[in-house]
PDB file of C-alpha atoms in Angstrom:
ATOM      1  CA  MET A   1     175.746 203.021  93.165  1.00 55.00           C
ATOM      2  CA  SER A   2     177.436 199.807  95.104  1.00 63.00           C
ATOM      3  CA  ARG A   3     176.681 196.292  93.482  1.00 62.00           C
ATOM      4  CA  TYR A   4     175.045 195.488  96.922  1.00 63.00           C
ATOM      5  CA  THR A   5     172.505 198.445  97.070  1.00 68.00           C
ATOM      6  CA  SER A   6     171.356 197.822  93.685  1.00 65.00           C
ATOM      7  CA  ARG A   7     170.907 194.278  94.587  1.00 65.00           C
ATOM      8  CA  ALA A   8     168.937 195.001  97.610  1.00 64.00           C
ATOM      9  CA  ILE A   9     166.885 197.408  95.740  1.00 69.00           C
ATOM     10  CA  LEU A  10     165.967 194.456  93.366  1.00 61.00           C
ATOM     11  CA  ILE A  11     165.025 192.241  96.128  1.00 67.00           C
ATOM     12  CA  ALA A  12     162.939 194.919  97.817  1.00 64.00           C
ATOM     13  CA  ALA A  13     161.124 195.700  94.780  1.00 62.00           C
ATOM     14  CA  ALA A  14     160.609 191.892  94.133  1.00 60.00           C
ATOM     15  CA  MET A  15     159.079 191.210  97.495  1.00 60.00           C
ATOM     16  CA  ALA A  16     156.988 194.410  97.013  1.00 55.00           C
ATOM     17  CA  THR A  17     155.210 192.904  94.201  1.00 51.00           C
ATOM     18  CA  ALA A  18     154.991 189.365  95.675  1.00 48.00           C
ATOM     19  CA  SER A  19     153.441 190.652  98.905  1.00 49.00           C
ATOM     20  CA  ALA A  20     150.298 192.013  97.088  1.00 53.00           C
ATOM     21  CA  PHE A  21     149.207 188.386  96.350  1.00 56.00           C
ATOM     22  CA  ALA A  22     150.443 186.450  99.358  1.00 56.00           C
ATOM     23  CA  PRO A  23     149.990 186.858 102.978  1.00 58.00           C
ATOM     24  CA  SER A  24     152.260 189.080 104.544  1.00 57.00           C
ATOM     25  CA  GLY A  25     154.697 187.666 106.823  1.00 57.00           C
ATOM     26  CA  VAL A  26     153.447 190.340 109.410  1.00 58.00           C
ATOM     27  CA  THR A  27     150.275 188.998 111.180  1.00 61.00           C
ATOM     28  CA  SER A  28     147.626 191.055 112.669  1.00 66.00           C
ATOM     29  CA  ARG A  29     145.828 190.272 116.030  1.00 72.00           C
ATOM     30  CA  ILE A  30     142.850 188.009 115.370  1.00 76.00           C
ATOM     31  CA  SER A  31     139.673 189.319 116.704  1.00 74.00           C
ATOM     32  CA  SER A  32     138.201 187.360 119.744  1.00 76.00           C
ATOM     33  CA  GLU A  33     134.575 188.408 119.318  1.00 80.00           C
ATOM     34  CA  LEU A  34     131.913 186.013 119.700  1.00 78.00           C
ATOM     35  CA  HIS A  35     128.632 186.657 117.766  1.00 83.00           C
ATOM     36  CA  LEU A  36     126.226 184.932 119.911  1.00 83.00           C
ATOM     37  CA  ASP A  37     122.278 185.294 119.949  1.00 89.00           C
ATOM     38  CA  ASN A  38     121.179 186.919 123.429  1.00 90.00           C
ATOM     39  CA  HIS A  39     119.616 183.541 124.356  1.00 90.00           C
ATOM     40  CA  ILE A  40     123.042 181.654 123.661  1.00 91.00           C
ATOM     41  CA  ALA A  41     124.879 183.981 125.809  1.00 90.00           C
ATOM     42  CA  ASP A  42     122.191 183.931 128.756  1.00 92.00           C
ATOM     43  CA  MET A  43     122.329 180.075 128.606  1.00 93.00           C
ATOM     44  CA  ILE A  44     126.133 180.088 128.811  1.00 92.00           C
ATOM     45  CA  ASP A  45     125.939 182.741 131.584  1.00 92.00           C
ATOM     46  CA  HIS A  46     123.386 180.572 133.515  1.00 91.00           C
ATOM     47  CA  GLU A  47     125.403 177.437 133.302  1.00 92.00           C
ATOM     48  CA  VAL A  48     128.517 179.435 134.744  1.00 93.00           C
ATOM     49  CA  ASP A  49     126.351 180.753 137.534  1.00 91.00           C
ATOM     50  CA  ARG A  50     125.180 177.291 138.511  1.00 90.00           C
ATOM     51  CA  LEU A  51     128.413 175.681 138.207  1.00 91.00           C
ATOM     52  CA  GLN A  52     129.991 178.357 140.522  1.00 94.00           C
ATOM     53  CA  ASN A  53     127.134 178.151 143.088  1.00 92.00           C
ATOM     54  CA  ILE A  54     126.164 174.364 142.801  1.00 92.00           C
ATOM     55  CA  GLY A  55     124.783 174.091 146.334  1.00 93.00           C
ATOM     56  CA  LEU A  56     122.546 176.864 145.906  1.00 92.00           C
ATOM     57  CA  TRP A  57     121.265 175.348 142.630  1.00 91.00           C
ATOM     58  CA  ARG A  58     120.463 172.086 144.239  1.00 93.00           C
ATOM     59  CA  GLN A  59     118.582 173.520 146.844  1.00 94.00           C
ATOM     60  CA  LYS A  60     116.484 175.591 144.366  1.00 92.00           C
ATOM     61  CA  GLU A  61     116.003 172.269 142.139  1.00 92.00           C
ATOM     62  CA  ALA A  62     115.000 170.411 145.435  1.00 94.00           C
ATOM     63  CA  GLU A  63     112.326 173.220 146.203  1.00 94.00           C
ATOM     64  CA  LYS A  64     111.169 172.986 142.614  1.00 91.00           C
ATOM     65  CA  HIS A  65     110.598 169.291 142.616  1.00 91.00           C
ATOM     66  CA  LYS A  66     108.875 169.757 146.087  1.00 91.00           C
ATOM     67  CA  LYS A  67     106.308 171.938 144.750  1.00 90.00           C
ATOM     68  CA  TRP A  68     105.753 169.589 141.835  1.00 86.00           C
ATOM     69  CA  ALA A  69     105.126 166.784 144.102  1.00 85.00           C
ATOM     70  CA  GLU A  70     102.808 168.761 146.125  1.00 86.00           C
ATOM     71  CA  MET A  71     100.816 169.573 143.192  1.00 83.00           C
ATOM     72  CA  GLU A  72      97.578 167.498 141.997  1.00 77.00           C
ATOM     73  CA  PRO A  73      97.958 166.156 138.585  1.00 74.00           C
ATOM     74  CA  SER A  74      95.254 167.171 136.221  1.00 74.00           C
ATOM     75  CA  LEU A  75      94.179 166.449 132.516  1.00 70.00           C
ATOM     76  CA  PRO A  76      92.269 168.984 130.514  1.00 71.00           C
ATOM     77  CA  LYS A  77      88.478 168.308 129.974  1.00 72.00           C
ATOM     78  CA  GLY A  78      87.697 166.036 127.178  1.00 69.00           C
ATOM     79  CA  PHE A  79      91.271 164.634 127.056  1.00 70.00           C
ATOM     80  CA  ASP A  80      91.439 161.517 125.360  1.00 70.00           C
ATOM     81  CA  PHE A  81      94.322 159.101 125.436  1.00 71.00           C
ATOM     82  CA  ASN A  82      95.365 155.319 125.129  1.00 70.00           C
ATOM     83  CA  THR A  83      96.255 153.314 128.315  1.00 70.00           C
ATOM     84  CA  VAL A  84      98.941 151.357 128.515  1.00 67.00           C
ATOM     85  CA  THR A  85      96.724 148.020 128.419  1.00 65.00           C
ATOM     86  CA  GLU A  86      95.408 149.246 124.964  1.00 60.00           C
ATOM     87  CA  PHE A  87      99.257 148.883 123.445  1.00 65.00           C
ATOM     88  CA  GLN A  88      99.532 145.229 124.991  1.00 64.00           C
ATOM     89  CA  PRO A  89      98.560 142.296 123.002  1.00 66.00           C
ATOM     90  CA  ASN A  90      95.123 141.053 123.771  1.00 65.00           C
ATOM     91  CA  SER A  91      91.953 140.243 122.235  1.00 64.00           C
ATOM     92  CA  ASP A  92      90.064 143.636 123.618  1.00 72.00           C
ATOM     93  CA  ALA A  93      92.570 145.897 122.258  1.00 71.00           C
ATOM     94  CA  ALA A  94      91.458 146.186 118.780  1.00 75.00           C
ATOM     95  CA  LYS A  95      87.528 146.441 120.259  1.00 79.00           C
ATOM     96  CA  LYS A  96      88.711 149.385 122.637  1.00 80.00           C
ATOM     97  CA  ILE A  97      90.278 151.243 119.874  1.00 82.00           C
ATOM     98  CA  GLN A  98      87.466 151.121 117.848  1.00 82.00           C
ATOM     99  CA  MET A  99      84.858 151.810 120.476  1.00 83.00           C
ATOM    100  CA  ARG A 100      87.131 154.992 121.048  1.00 85.00           C
ATOM    101  CA  LYS A 101      87.008 155.698 117.399  1.00 86.00           C
ATOM    102  CA  ASP A 102      83.350 155.387 117.510  1.00 84.00           C
ATOM    103  CA  ARG A 103      83.063 157.435 120.309  1.00 83.00           C
ATOM    104  CA  ARG A 104      84.799 160.214 118.606  1.00 85.00           C
ATOM    105  CA  MET A 105      82.873 159.956 115.448  1.00 85.00           C
ATOM    106  CA  ALA A 106      79.537 160.020 117.111  1.00 81.00           C
ATOM    107  CA  ARG A 107      80.712 163.177 119.036  1.00 79.00           C
ATOM    108  CA  ASP A 108      82.093 164.977 115.867  1.00 82.00           C
ATOM    109  CA  ASP A 109      79.923 163.830 113.206  1.00 83.00           C
ATOM    110  CA  PRO A 110      76.648 162.302 114.053  1.00 80.00           C
ATOM    111  CA  MET A 111      75.391 161.898 110.412  1.00 82.00           C
ATOM    112  CA  ARG A 112      78.601 160.022 109.315  1.00 85.00           C
ATOM    113  CA  TYR A 113      78.471 157.893 112.597  1.00 82.00           C
ATOM    114  CA  CYS A 114      74.515 157.087 111.924  1.00 82.00           C
ATOM    115  CA  ALA A 115      75.426 156.200 108.216  1.00 82.00           C
ATOM    116  CA  ASP A 116      78.967 154.080 108.479  1.00 83.00           C
ATOM    117  CA  ARG A 117      78.544 152.623 112.081  1.00 80.00           C
ATOM    118  CA  CYS A 118      74.746 152.575 112.960  1.00 80.00           C
ATOM    119  CA  VAL A 119      72.716 151.832 109.713  1.00 78.00           C
ATOM    120  CA  SER A 120      75.571 149.984 107.668  1.00 80.00           C
ATOM    121  CA  THR A 121      76.896 147.887 110.402  1.00 81.00           C
ATOM    122  CA  GLY A 122      74.266 147.767 113.133  1.00 78.00           C
ATOM    123  CA  ASN A 123      76.927 148.687 115.386  1.00 80.00           C
ATOM    124  CA  CYS A 124      75.282 151.766 117.526  1.00 81.00           C
ATOM    125  CA  GLN A 125      76.819 150.701 120.944  1.00 83.00           C
ATOM    126  CA  VAL A 126      78.101 154.272 121.575  1.00 82.00           C
ATOM    127  CA  TRP A 127      74.685 156.018 121.452  1.00 77.00           C
ATOM    128  CA  GLU A 128      73.233 153.032 123.013  1.00 81.00           C
ATOM    129  CA  ASP A 129      75.272 153.429 126.095  1.00 80.00           C
ATOM    130  CA  MET A 130      75.621 157.345 126.115  1.00 77.00           C
ATOM    131  CA  PHE A 131      71.741 157.714 125.905  1.00 76.00           C
ATOM    132  CA  ASP A 132      70.433 154.475 127.397  1.00 78.00           C
ATOM    133  CA  LEU A 133      68.737 153.500 124.257  1.00 79.00           C
ATOM    134  CA  SER A 134      68.091 150.033 122.938  1.00 82.00           C
ATOM    135  CA  ALA A 135      69.596 149.323 119.336  1.00 82.00           C
ATOM    136  CA  LYS A 136      66.073 149.643 117.742  1.00 83.00           C
ATOM    137  CA  GLU A 137      65.744 153.107 119.104  1.00 82.00           C
ATOM    138  CA  VAL A 138      68.822 154.249 117.796  1.00 81.00           C
ATOM    139  CA  MET A 139      68.507 153.061 114.461  1.00 82.00           C
ATOM    140  CA  ALA A 140      65.054 154.338 114.213  1.00 82.00           C
ATOM    141  CA  PHE A 141      66.216 157.695 115.274  1.00 80.00           C
ATOM    142  CA  CYS A 142      69.482 157.645 112.597  1.00 81.00           C
ATOM    143  CA  GLU A 143      67.262 156.621 109.913  1.00 80.00           C
ATOM    144  CA  GLU A 144      64.093 159.117 110.592  1.00 78.00           C
ATOM    145  CA  CYS A 145      66.018 162.033 111.917  1.00 77.00           C
ATOM    146  CA  VAL A 146      69.824 161.938 111.113  1.00 76.00           C
ATOM    147  CA  LEU A 147      69.876 160.472 107.577  1.00 74.00           C
ATOM    148  CA  SER A 148      66.327 161.427 106.609  1.00 73.00           C
ATOM    149  CA  GLU A 149      66.172 164.066 103.534  1.00 75.00           C
ATOM    150  CA  GLU A 150      62.728 164.769 104.485  1.00 73.00           C
ATOM    151  CA  GLU A 151      61.849 168.042 106.400  1.00 72.00           C
ATOM    152  CA  GLU A 152      59.023 166.771 108.629  1.00 72.00           C
ATOM    153  CA  PRO A 153      60.030 166.752 112.169  1.00 71.00           C
ATOM    154  CA  CYS A 154      60.717 163.566 113.735  1.00 73.00           C
ATOM    155  CA  ASP A 155      60.549 161.988 117.074  1.00 70.00           C
ATOM    156  CA  VAL A 156      63.594 162.835 119.072  1.00 69.00           C
ATOM    157  CA  PRO A 157      64.003 160.553 122.105  1.00 68.00           C
ATOM    158  CA  GLU A 158      64.103 162.189 125.508  1.00 71.00           C
ATOM    159  CA  LYS A 159      67.528 161.195 126.242  1.00 67.00           C
ATOM    160  CA  PHE A 160      68.931 162.946 123.348  1.00 66.00           C
ATOM    161  CA  LEU A 161      67.004 166.367 124.538  1.00 64.00           C
ATOM    162  CA  ASP A 162      68.479 165.912 128.060  1.00 65.00           C
ATOM    163  CA  ASN A 163      72.031 166.486 126.555  1.00 61.00           C
ATOM    164  CA  ALA A 164      71.125 168.876 123.926  1.00 59.00           C
ATOM    165  CA  GLY A 165      73.481 172.178 124.402  1.00 57.00           C
ATOM    166  CA  LYS A 166      76.192 170.460 126.118  1.00 61.00           C
ATOM    167  CA  ASN A 167      79.385 170.436 124.502  1.00 57.00           C
ATOM    168  CA  SER A 168      80.698 167.640 122.718  1.00 51.00           C
ATOM    169  CA  TRP A 169      83.425 166.679 125.293  1.00 49.00           C
ATOM    170  CA  GLU A 170      80.639 166.420 127.803  1.00 56.00           C
ATOM    171  CA  LEU A 171      78.853 163.717 126.071  1.00 52.00           C
ATOM    172  CA  ARG A 172      80.703 160.747 127.237  1.00 48.00           C
ATOM    173  CA  PRO A 173      79.232 157.451 127.775  1.00 45.00           C
TER     174      PRO A 173
END
């Protein structure tokens, strides 16, 4: 064997062992697959369609806005929300917020309303307004009927009976 051949074999053997631990000089083709969820791929497809047909998209959007403008705005029954005036600094804001809380408590938990608001503070305005009763009549009803531990029947005012069986959201002052 010639001197050059033996040297070539040694170099080739050294490179073969080294290539097992280092990246090879030969690059393989990199995959161009995208692993997207279907809803993401659909979103991209819709955006490409929109950009390619921008005139048609604008026409559809105008039709959609026209339909929304023709619709009558409506809120679900019993929807209770704050108005802009309740957030503005004024002296009535705290009273309005407390009144709304009292209405909700009287509607959802009459016993708690009687105990916490009527009997303890004397503020029975929600039921006074709701059932057209005087403060004395509401206090008597709370003490005799709602908060009483006796099992005897009590005198229920006619206005309370008129609203019997109605849903809580229908009982609004």
